[in-house]
Structures are given as structure tokens and as C-alpha cells.
XYZ file of C-alpha atoms in Angstrom:
612
model
C 0.000 0.000 0.000
C 2.868 2.358 0.767
C 3.852 2.372 -2.924
C 0.445 3.853 -3.801
C 0.838 6.819 -1.429
C 2.934 9.978 -1.927
C 5.809 10.635 0.424
C 3.967 13.743 1.660
C 1.339 11.648 3.478
C 0.587 12.919 6.989
C -0.073 9.496 8.419
C -1.447 6.062 7.713
C -3.222 3.236 9.536
C -3.210 -0.358 8.355
C -6.131 -2.491 9.570
C -6.001 -6.258 9.133
C -9.476 -7.145 7.822
C -8.711 -10.829 7.306
C -11.116 -12.713 9.553
C -8.515 -15.440 10.119
C -6.318 -12.869 11.864
C -9.118 -12.121 14.311
C -9.405 -15.771 15.348
C -7.078 -14.925 18.230
C -10.049 -13.419 20.082
C -11.593 -16.882 20.382
C -9.059 -17.752 23.109
C -11.080 -15.388 25.320
C -14.308 -17.170 24.284
C -15.182 -14.131 22.177
C -16.421 -15.154 18.714
C -14.114 -14.016 15.919
C -15.752 -10.971 14.372
C -14.824 -9.436 11.055
C -14.167 -5.735 11.771
C -16.379 -4.577 8.875
C -19.303 -6.663 10.127
C -18.659 -5.209 13.565
C -18.984 -1.698 12.104
C -22.385 -2.625 10.658
C -23.536 -3.929 14.032
C -22.228 -0.867 15.843
C -24.004 1.535 13.482
C -27.206 -0.473 13.811
C -26.903 -0.433 17.614
C -26.428 3.340 17.536
C -29.415 3.733 15.244
C -27.171 5.016 12.442
C -28.347 2.702 9.685
C -26.895 3.177 6.221
C -28.025 2.295 2.713
C -24.773 0.370 2.361
C -23.608 -2.646 4.326
C -19.880 -2.876 4.946
C -20.092 -6.651 5.328
C -22.298 -7.326 2.269
C -21.230 -4.583 -0.150
C -17.572 -3.917 0.703
C -16.125 -7.049 2.291
C -16.655 -9.335 -0.776
C -14.159 -7.393 -2.934
C -11.817 -6.211 -0.204
C -8.292 -7.564 0.212
C -6.797 -8.697 3.506
C -5.608 -5.221 4.516
C -7.283 -1.833 4.612
C -5.057 1.258 4.565
C -6.456 4.523 5.893
C -4.314 7.477 4.846
C -4.439 11.160 5.735
C -3.066 13.656 3.233
C -2.886 17.408 3.044
C -4.903 19.110 0.328
C -2.564 21.123 -1.932
C -5.419 23.484 -2.914
C -6.803 23.967 0.624
C -3.872 24.059 3.020
C -5.849 23.632 6.247
C -7.946 20.710 5.043
C -7.038 17.081 5.614
C -8.002 14.573 2.936
C -8.998 11.062 3.917
C -8.348 8.039 1.699
C -9.007 4.319 2.201
C -7.113 1.831 0.036
C -7.335 -1.907 -0.423
C -6.337 -4.413 -3.053
C -9.381 -5.602 -5.017
C -9.735 -9.353 -4.541
C -12.842 -9.695 -6.722
C -13.210 -7.202 -9.566
C -16.794 -8.239 -10.369
C -17.848 -7.591 -6.792
C -16.144 -4.187 -6.953
C -18.086 -3.296 -10.098
C -21.294 -4.458 -8.355
C -20.446 -2.156 -5.440
C -20.015 0.826 -7.776
C -23.275 -0.040 -9.524
C -25.165 -0.202 -6.230
C -23.613 3.049 -5.046
C -24.687 4.811 -8.250
C -28.204 3.447 -7.785
C -28.684 4.865 -4.310
C -30.838 7.915 -3.683
C -27.861 10.265 -3.771
C -26.776 13.200 -5.897
C -25.790 11.873 -9.301
C -22.020 11.292 -9.443
C -19.618 13.014 -11.774
C -17.558 10.600 -13.881
C -14.238 11.717 -15.266
C -11.145 10.184 -16.797
C -7.791 11.190 -15.392
C -4.793 9.610 -17.140
C -7.118 6.859 -18.390
C -8.380 6.082 -14.890
C -12.093 6.577 -14.260
C -12.971 8.548 -11.107
C -16.497 8.727 -9.691
C -17.206 11.672 -7.390
C -20.328 12.453 -5.369
C -20.999 15.946 -4.017
C -22.271 15.214 -0.492
C -22.399 18.761 0.875
C -22.892 22.179 -0.634
C -19.601 24.045 -0.802
C -18.630 27.555 -1.728
C -15.076 26.569 -2.562
C -14.462 26.844 -6.267
C -13.799 23.540 -8.006
C -10.772 22.981 -10.218
C -11.514 23.217 -13.906
C -12.803 19.910 -15.239
C -11.038 18.027 -17.984
C -12.708 17.777 -21.399
C -13.292 14.093 -20.668
C -15.383 14.826 -17.596
C -19.020 13.907 -17.699
C -20.616 16.580 -15.475
C -23.921 16.117 -13.760
C -25.799 18.562 -11.589
C -25.772 17.707 -7.908
C -29.202 17.411 -6.354
C -30.262 17.245 -2.783
C -31.362 13.826 -1.591
C -33.782 13.190 1.296
C -31.824 10.080 2.174
C -28.379 11.653 1.964
C -28.092 11.919 5.704
C -28.595 8.189 6.049
C -25.456 7.467 4.035
C -23.535 10.179 5.830
C -24.698 9.129 9.294
C -21.450 7.454 10.311
C -19.383 10.261 8.813
C -18.483 13.395 10.740
C -20.521 16.276 9.443
C -18.867 19.685 9.533
C -20.704 22.873 8.821
C -19.379 24.854 5.923
C -17.805 28.229 6.521
C -17.821 31.084 4.055
C -14.236 31.257 2.810
C -14.636 34.961 2.110
C -15.454 35.690 5.715
C -12.392 36.763 7.642
C -11.918 35.094 11.014
C -12.973 37.249 13.892
C -10.703 37.241 16.926
C -11.940 38.395 20.275
C -10.320 38.361 23.667
C -12.250 35.313 24.802
C -10.379 32.072 25.396
C -12.358 30.146 22.802
C -11.240 32.422 19.996
C -7.603 32.201 21.066
C -7.361 28.421 20.833
C -5.856 27.237 17.527
C -8.365 25.666 15.159
C -8.018 22.036 14.192
C -7.639 21.091 10.549
C -10.960 20.454 8.853
C -11.644 16.748 8.373
C -14.970 16.009 6.721
C -16.774 14.455 3.814
C -18.026 17.156 1.462
C -17.294 14.841 -1.437
C -16.794 11.147 -1.976
C -14.512 9.949 -4.766
C -13.825 6.366 -5.834
C -11.419 4.877 -8.373
C -9.404 1.762 -9.101
C -5.720 2.496 -9.608
C -3.689 0.853 -12.403
C -2.182 -1.465 -9.772
C -5.628 -2.903 -9.023
C -5.936 -1.081 -5.694
C -9.291 0.541 -4.958
C -9.344 4.011 -3.404
C -12.212 5.746 -1.630
C -11.310 9.342 -0.786
C -12.902 12.492 0.537
C -11.619 14.428 -2.485
C -10.714 13.414 -6.021
C -7.485 15.438 -5.721
C -6.092 12.712 -3.449
C -6.824 10.059 -6.056
C -5.207 12.172 -8.760
C -2.053 12.385 -6.629
C -1.948 8.587 -6.464
C -2.521 8.255 -10.206
C 0.303 10.731 -10.890
C 2.539 8.686 -8.596
C 1.627 5.394 -10.305
C 2.190 6.897 -13.771
C 5.572 8.442 -12.933
C 6.805 5.225 -11.334
C 5.484 2.783 -13.932
C 8.128 0.519 -15.501
C 7.653 2.157 -18.897
C 8.077 5.671 -17.506
C 11.075 4.714 -15.380
C 12.749 3.177 -18.395
C 12.315 6.303 -20.549
C 12.382 9.115 -17.970
C 13.836 7.860 -14.669
C 14.546 11.432 -13.572
C 10.791 12.104 -13.361
C 10.176 9.352 -10.792
C 8.217 10.512 -7.727
C 9.016 9.406 -4.166
C 6.390 7.212 -2.544
C 5.865 6.424 1.109
C 7.645 3.119 0.481
C 10.840 5.129 -0.210
C 10.659 6.953 3.121
C 13.334 5.700 5.521
C 11.332 6.841 8.541
C 8.368 4.772 7.397
C 10.608 1.785 6.645
C 11.900 1.952 10.219
C 8.333 1.416 11.454
C 7.520 -1.135 8.742
C 10.557 -3.233 9.694
C 9.564 -3.299 13.350
C 8.559 -6.922 14.140
C 5.380 -5.593 15.731
C 4.118 -4.312 12.351
C 3.318 -7.764 10.971
C 2.063 -8.937 14.351
C -0.448 -6.116 14.722
C -4.127 -6.059 13.829
C -3.784 -2.267 13.629
C -0.522 -0.532 12.762
C 0.101 3.128 12.061
C 2.691 5.694 11.027
C 2.859 9.487 11.136
C 5.356 12.051 9.824
C 5.963 14.991 12.156
C 7.452 17.177 9.407
C 4.453 16.762 7.102
C 2.003 17.203 9.961
C 3.955 20.267 11.065
C 3.552 21.926 7.660
C -0.207 21.570 8.021
C -0.227 22.978 11.536
C 2.035 25.840 10.487
C -0.588 26.827 7.917
C -2.987 27.306 10.834
C -0.838 30.088 12.295
C -2.810 32.722 10.375
C -5.903 31.699 12.380
C -4.189 32.511 15.681
C -4.214 36.015 17.177
C -0.884 37.797 17.483
C -1.517 38.363 21.189
C -3.642 36.480 23.675
C -4.290 36.354 27.397
C -3.857 32.572 27.394
C -0.218 31.752 28.223
C 1.597 30.041 25.361
C -1.082 30.540 22.682
C -0.080 33.680 20.830
C 0.916 33.310 17.184
C 4.623 33.794 17.906
C 4.563 31.289 20.771
C 2.580 28.801 18.673
C 5.151 28.908 15.878
C 7.994 28.712 18.392
C 6.507 25.640 20.034
C 5.785 23.998 16.685
C 9.354 24.496 15.459
C 10.706 23.152 18.727
C 8.562 20.008 18.506
C 9.591 19.412 14.896
C 13.236 19.819 15.863
C 12.867 17.150 18.549
C 10.823 14.451 16.763
C 10.636 13.125 13.200
C 8.050 10.312 13.168
C 5.615 8.299 15.263
C 4.222 4.805 14.939
C 1.519 2.703 16.573
C 1.022 -1.042 17.018
C -1.940 -2.923 18.492
C -2.046 -6.699 18.839
C -3.598 -9.567 20.809
C -1.642 -11.495 23.464
C -2.678 -14.594 25.431
C -3.504 -12.258 28.339
C -5.292 -9.392 26.552
C -4.806 -6.423 24.212
C -1.438 -4.678 23.893
C -0.651 -1.396 22.219
C 2.561 0.559 21.784
C 3.340 3.968 20.330
C 6.822 5.342 19.639
C 7.705 8.981 19.029
C 11.209 8.969 17.546
C 13.743 11.679 18.347
C 15.296 13.559 15.439
C 18.716 12.841 16.901
C 19.811 10.002 19.127
C 20.228 11.309 22.655
C 22.815 10.476 25.252
C 21.827 7.580 27.515
C 20.069 8.678 30.678
C 22.099 8.410 33.895
C 21.564 5.023 35.496
C 19.208 5.257 38.452
C 20.435 2.912 41.159
C 17.628 3.665 43.606
C 15.055 0.986 44.382
C 11.984 1.252 42.164
C 8.368 0.270 42.667
C 8.843 -0.158 46.410
C 5.466 1.423 47.163
C 3.570 -1.158 45.107
C 3.972 -3.584 48.024
C 2.336 -1.065 50.376
C -0.778 -0.403 48.276
C -4.025 -2.370 48.661
C -4.928 -4.696 45.767
C -8.617 -3.748 45.767
C -8.386 -0.397 43.992
C -10.262 1.411 41.261
C -7.105 3.104 40.055
C -3.544 3.943 41.023
C -0.897 6.358 39.782
C 2.724 5.655 40.694
C 5.839 7.548 39.709
C 8.950 9.046 41.234
C 10.537 12.421 41.987
C 7.723 14.900 41.405
C 10.188 17.705 42.132
C 12.393 16.718 39.196
C 9.338 16.288 36.947
C 8.061 19.737 37.870
C 11.439 21.358 37.243
C 11.541 19.656 33.829
C 8.152 21.169 32.964
C 9.313 24.626 34.108
C 12.453 24.477 31.952
C 10.631 22.905 29.009
C 8.004 25.674 29.052
C 10.760 28.122 28.060
C 11.237 26.142 24.835
C 7.701 24.811 24.377
C 5.354 27.741 25.140
C 2.201 25.579 25.196
C 3.411 24.205 28.552
C 3.093 27.705 29.995
C -0.641 27.228 30.436
C 0.126 24.374 32.851
C 2.881 26.161 34.750
C 1.325 29.612 34.977
C -2.153 28.166 35.440
C -0.947 26.187 38.446
C 0.794 29.218 39.904
C -2.371 31.276 39.490
C -4.550 28.648 41.141
C -2.121 27.753 43.939
C -3.114 30.677 46.210
C -6.772 29.759 45.748
C -6.045 26.131 46.644
C -4.179 26.853 49.877
C -6.207 29.914 50.882
C -5.085 33.441 51.612
C -4.282 32.860 55.278
C -2.098 29.802 54.818
C 1.572 30.653 54.359
C 2.433 27.748 52.070
C 4.016 27.952 48.640
C 3.068 24.726 46.851
C 6.251 24.716 44.756
C 8.689 25.481 47.573
C 6.887 23.949 50.536
C 5.328 20.823 48.962
C 6.677 19.820 45.545
C 10.314 20.433 46.529
C 10.402 17.569 49.055
C 8.565 14.976 46.934
C 11.854 13.637 45.560
C 11.252 9.889 45.865
C 8.555 7.483 44.785
C 4.956 8.554 45.176
C 1.628 6.797 44.696
C -1.987 7.939 44.628
C -4.789 5.363 44.858
C -8.564 5.488 44.566
C -10.146 2.538 46.348
C -13.372 1.310 47.986
C -13.562 1.031 51.772
C -16.311 0.289 54.258
C -14.546 2.851 56.477
C -14.719 5.694 53.961
C -15.694 9.016 55.588
C -18.715 9.377 53.288
C -19.944 5.799 53.679
C -23.062 6.973 55.541
C -24.323 8.743 52.418
C -23.660 5.708 50.257
C -20.190 6.604 48.957
C -17.572 3.975 49.779
C -14.925 5.694 47.671
C -11.821 7.084 49.312
C -8.318 8.249 48.424
C -4.896 7.500 49.834
C -1.330 8.526 48.997
C 2.169 7.355 49.891
C 5.168 9.658 49.392
C 8.837 8.764 49.791
C 11.066 11.723 50.600
C 14.659 12.369 51.580
C 13.536 15.557 53.353
C 11.102 14.491 56.116
C 11.936 17.630 58.118
C 10.764 19.875 55.270
C 7.611 17.793 54.927
C 6.891 18.049 58.657
C 7.395 21.810 58.563
C 4.717 22.119 55.876
C 2.359 19.725 57.673
C 2.788 21.637 60.929
C 1.845 24.869 59.128
C -1.263 23.175 57.783
C -2.207 21.783 61.197
C -1.826 25.125 62.967
C -3.796 26.913 60.265
C -6.739 24.504 60.357
C -6.720 24.514 64.172
C -6.978 28.293 64.178
C -9.459 28.715 61.327
C -11.716 25.787 62.204
C -11.506 25.902 65.990
C -15.312 25.862 66.284
C -15.871 22.761 64.163
C -12.512 21.080 63.395
C -10.645 19.076 65.998
C -7.096 17.793 65.584
C -6.597 14.405 67.224
C -3.957 11.709 67.330
C -5.007 8.263 66.093
C -3.001 5.074 66.268
C -3.322 2.622 63.363
C -0.979 -0.311 63.839
C 2.407 1.155 64.677
C 1.709 4.398 62.808
C 0.667 7.527 64.698
C -1.681 9.678 62.625
C -2.659 13.315 62.899
C -6.379 13.357 62.173
C -8.630 16.310 61.286
C -12.108 15.603 62.563
C -15.519 17.226 62.841
C -18.457 16.427 65.142
C -20.515 13.382 64.189
C -24.195 14.355 64.347
C -25.224 10.724 64.811
C -23.701 10.465 68.278
C -23.040 13.170 70.857
C -19.361 13.646 71.629
C -18.210 11.508 68.712
C -16.119 12.862 65.859
C -15.604 11.760 62.267
C -12.142 11.867 60.657
C -12.044 13.556 57.283
C -8.279 13.669 56.626
C -5.216 12.175 58.278
C -1.488 11.945 57.817
C 1.368 10.108 59.464
C 4.751 8.523 58.852
C 4.658 4.872 57.857
C 8.422 4.818 58.292
C 11.096 7.494 58.552
C 10.871 8.437 54.869
C 7.370 7.343 53.807
C 4.488 9.721 54.420
C 0.921 8.383 54.395
C -2.074 10.621 53.636
C -5.667 9.355 53.618
C -9.235 10.586 53.539
C -10.267 9.475 57.018
C -7.930 8.013 59.638
C -9.654 4.620 59.698
C -8.999 4.037 55.993
C -5.272 4.022 56.765
C -5.709 0.384 57.823
C -5.732 -0.462 54.100
C -2.028 0.477 54.027
C -0.909 -0.580 57.511
C 0.892 -2.756 58.371
C 1.295 -4.365 54.905
C -1.748 -5.032 52.702
C -2.544 -8.710 52.136
C -2.588 -9.065 49.230
C -0.808 -5.937 48.049
C -1.289 -4.395 44.606
C 2.101 -5.804 43.557
C 0.717 -9.308 44.256
C -2.563 -8.827 42.391
C -2.845 -11.144 39.370
C -4.563 -8.460 37.289
C -1.828 -5.942 38.071
C 1.005 -8.417 37.469
C -0.480 -9.398 34.108
C -0.841 -5.723 33.182
C 2.788 -4.745 33.869
C 4.506 -8.030 32.976
C 5.492 -6.947 29.454
C 6.103 -3.269 30.186
C 9.494 -1.650 29.532
C 11.893 -1.140 32.404
C 12.858 1.392 33.592
C 9.810 3.592 33.088
C 8.212 6.746 34.471
C 5.641 4.834 36.530
C 2.228 3.216 36.132
C -1.258 4.566 35.563
C -3.313 1.514 36.512
C -7.075 1.068 36.259
C -9.104 -1.852 37.560
C -11.246 -2.113 34.415
C -13.406 -4.852 35.918
C -14.334 -2.909 39.056
C -14.855 0.369 37.177
C -17.055 -1.297 34.540
C -19.221 -2.864 37.266
C -19.769 0.483 38.957
C -20.586 2.226 35.662
C -22.986 -0.557 34.619
C -24.743 -0.510 37.996
C -25.155 3.252 37.830
C -26.507 3.184 34.287
C -28.886 0.319 35.042
C -30.217 2.057 38.156
C -30.664 5.345 36.305
C -32.034 4.137 32.983
C -33.191 0.562 33.625
C -34.431 0.595 37.243
C -36.625 -2.495 36.818
C -34.159 -4.520 34.834
C -34.182 -7.441 37.263
C -37.675 -8.851 37.661
C -36.999 -11.050 40.753
C -35.968 -7.981 42.725
C -38.511 -5.560 41.301
C -40.741 -5.954 44.363
C -37.805 -5.302 46.687
C -36.333 -1.919 45.758
C -33.952 -1.988 48.724
C -32.059 -4.883 47.153
C -29.786 -3.746 44.317
C -30.795 -5.213 40.985
C -28.382 -7.546 39.257
C -26.964 -6.793 35.864
C -28.242 -8.661 32.801
C -26.289 -11.867 32.243
C -24.696 -10.817 28.895
C -23.426 -7.574 30.436
C -22.194 -9.378 33.531
C -20.332 -11.949 31.420
C -18.661 -9.213 29.362
C -17.579 -7.324 32.485
C -16.241 -10.479 34.125
C -13.824 -10.893 31.218
C -12.127 -7.573 31.996
C -8.936 -7.467 34.003
C -6.600 -4.576 34.679
C -5.566 -1.780 32.331
C -2.303 0.109 32.527
C -0.593 3.011 30.737
C 3.205 3.230 30.931
C 5.600 5.847 29.575
C 9.321 5.346 29.082
C 12.252 6.839 27.221
C 15.339 5.463 25.520
C 18.091 7.201 23.568
C 16.072 7.174 20.315
C 12.394 7.402 21.310
C 9.677 8.320 23.761
C 7.509 5.239 24.181
C 3.901 4.815 25.333
C 2.551 1.368 26.200
C -0.954 0.175 27.020
C -2.429 -3.144 28.132
C -5.999 -4.277 28.799
C -6.368 -7.669 30.437
C -9.027 -10.051 29.124
C -9.784 -13.228 31.048
C -10.453 -16.616 29.500
């Protein structure tokens, strides 16, 4: 497919549409489903029925791979053209598809010959943009509005047309200062079969003409007579070949590639839509161009791979540096120590290390990449509001500076959660390793004194013992029992360098002494991180099974309150989920996102566990 595409392509996805390749899902007792048939079912489920069936009208002539390419439009610089390509396995079925498409209740297509290749084009939306002059061979037909046009376009993003003569209006509001995204939409639909036998469906006939020009210039006859007029294709691009030669490419059901330089040219064309000055940090025209040039100087291409493993779904994305960097200094400190101190029954957990170093990196990077300024300056603007005017704490100097070791934040259920009485068993806990416990205690003492002074009429500061850990607990009167108090927040030192913070003192028992089992011992978590690169920047872990159950229960109680007939006469008993939904949820395991860096790339990895 790469030989059919110009070297200027912005990006490309390859989808394996061979049903045999999807047999791997049967190991999870999930019937193998052709992706095109799945699209039909999804559209039907969403009520977006179409006059065409992907499974019945497209699949019969489709090859084993479907390429989805994104190209810039040479005549409209800020418009992205979409093109889908596949080898035609059955030419009669392809002709039947064209015949059916022409027979639908749609505007009559325009047929034209371009270099002896017939192109059919349908005008799906009215447009004020002037068309290129048609060739003498074109067979024009007047576009008419169709009452059923929306049915064909239902699954396609519909973008309202904008008068090209109207100059953009910039105000001082934030919405007007945000750069506009390139327009991606279907105003037209063009179809052709290239000389190579590859079918192309594109959002503009200009994209097809580019491919025909490429095929003509690189034909054996043309190369023999005029080799100097050969045009570079994507297959000649060394950056693309690096991704293509990755062993994961052939293993993947979905693989992708993107070119930062080509994408950058498109985004640079958007600079005229950005105001010269703006109140939003990092989003003026000059800063936008500065940040864009910096990004393009740092990276040259990106790729994506998604495949099935015996344990679930894996995905990996690599953003390659323009120049190989020096190896990072070897970190000899113990990693992932806190995983053994976290409870296994969590909804989600974020673990990483050295927040102080990460923050300083963002501060320095914002000088080169202005778009980061909105994070840095936004935080500094909100910090006084977070801590309050009477609390003498600088979040950067008095908090972030001493978080120089591992840290972990977990969201987990607990029957001791401070809001359990109102039906919320959700609570939050954090563990922080620091080499500066004195600095941490100084900040915590400031906080304690402030809350004691400000909330002296309703907040009480008490000491609570949980295991061997002494906690400082902030409590308020419990209206259910006279003289009793309810802890809302607590902190204490699990050991000399590990600070524990929890919502409610009693929930600290989930961390103390050592959870049994701990998150590090959880089968779902171990499966999720087993294949992840080491070292990395930490884990963003989600218990997909537990989260899906909570979401399904909420939706069923809100929208299907009487879904379970046996319990319909007992509203106090929670209704059970329908069996098909319950079975699907039970197959889910843990999901994790991991980021890492080597000398040649920044890597993002994802895993979703699926149980047999």
C-alpha cells in the first residue's frame, strides 16, 4: 500500500481485515468478528443505519488489509483529505459495489477520466469553494439534494461549511484564542481503481489524482524512458521503513505511522488563524510557531502497534527523536517499592517518582515549548486559591520540593470511607517517599496550625493510632452520636521516609501494616505490567473490571431501574446486571498506561487484560 501513497502523506493506519487474523479473540471465548461486520452492528446499535452494508457490499471485494491514509490538500492548506485503500480481490464484486452506489438515492455522481483512470465523485455537501476546472473528458452532472443523503452520511463526521470569504474574527475570549483544528470532513466522496488494481475511496478526487500521478511516474515504462521524473512514494521513506521493519508491524491487527514534518507543515498553515496576542499563556501566534518548530526539531516520526496477546490487548506507540540522545544516567535507587504497600482492591492507582524533578523539567521545558506555559502559569495562578489566603504555604517550595522519591496515589473502595453513611464507599490515599522528612513536617505543621486556628469551632485535631503508625487526624463532630467525631483527613509517617495521607484516619488500615494481598501481588496488576518496559516513568493503573461494574450498575439504576424482575418488588435490594453484560464485564482485568524513554524514542505502552 505504501507504494500507492505519496511521500507527503501525513499518516497512515493499516487495519487487518482478514477474519482469520481475528481468530485470536476466540481464546477469550469471544467469537471471531470481522471488523467490517462489527462496524455494521455498531451503526445499527447506535441507530445510524446506512443504505450500504460494509459486510455485504464492501467485504466481498476487499483484500486482507485496509489502509487509511491522511493527506494534506494542496489546494486547501488547512484541510485534511482522507483516503481508504485496499487491493481488489474480486473485480466483479467491486463493479457491483459501484453499480449499487450509483443506484442509491444520492446526488448523481460526476464521472471523469484522469490519465485513463475513471474517477467517480459524489458531491455530499454544498460548498462555496471553487472547483478545479474539469477536464474535457469529464461527464458533469448537476448535484441534487437527496432526502436520504443523511442516512449514508450518518457514520461520517458532518462539519458545517464556513464562508471562505469571511475573515476570522478574533476576540479576547479564550475560545477564539485556541488554535483551530484542521478540517476533516466528507463534502465529497470519490472512488477509483488504480492501475495497480488497488481501490481508493477518498474524501476528495485530488487525493486520487495524486496517487494516479505517482503510479504513472513510477510505472516501468516511464522509469525506463524518464527515470529522472520518478516521484518518491511512502515506500521510499526511511522513517516509514523503520516502522515497517519493526517486528510488531506484521504482528499487529492495527498498525500506524505518522510524519511529524508533514504534519507540522499543516499545523504551520494554521498560524494565520491565531491572534498575534492572547491572554492565554503560550497561545499567541509567535509562541505557537515557536513551540511547533521546537517540537519538529525534537521528533521526526511516530508509529503505533496494536495486537492480541494470550492475556489481553497490547498497544505501543513510539515517538522517535530527530537525533539520538545520550543515555540517561543510570538510576540505582530501588523502584516500585510502594507497590507492596498499596491495597490490591483499587479502582485506580498512579505511581511515579521524583515529582520535584518532573516539575522542574516542565518549568524548563516551558521556556522552549510555550504551550506548557498554560500548565505552569495556570498552576501558579490557582495555587493561592487552593491553599487559601491565610495559609503561608508555597506549593512549589513547601510541597513539591520535598517529593523527591517514589509517590503513589490510589482510589479505592472502603467500608470505612468518611462518606460511607451517604452511600459513597470511595476514598483516596497517597504514599510519598522523601529524603527531606523535616521539610515535609514543617509544611504539615503549618497546615495543622492553620486549620486549628481557622476551624476551631468545628474542626478538631486528634492523634489516632493505626498499627504502629501515629496519625494526625482532622475531625468534625458526628451528628449521629453526641461527643463523637468523624475523621475527614489524616497523615502520618509509615516509616522514617514514607508519608501516608488518607481521607479518614480509619482508611489508613488499608495500608498498615502491609496489605494482604498488596497491589504488587494482584494477578490483574502483574499481568498488566509483565510486558512493560523497564525502567519507566511509573504506572497509571485502572481496575477495568471494578470500574465497569460500577458504571454498569449506575446506568442500570438510572435508565433501567426495573431490569431485574426477581428484585422488582424489593427496591432496597440492588438489581443484578443482565447476564450478557455481567459476562462481558467479568472478562475484563486490569488496564495500565506506561511511559518510558530510551536514547532514540519516547515510548507509550498500554495493556488491557481479558480473562479466559
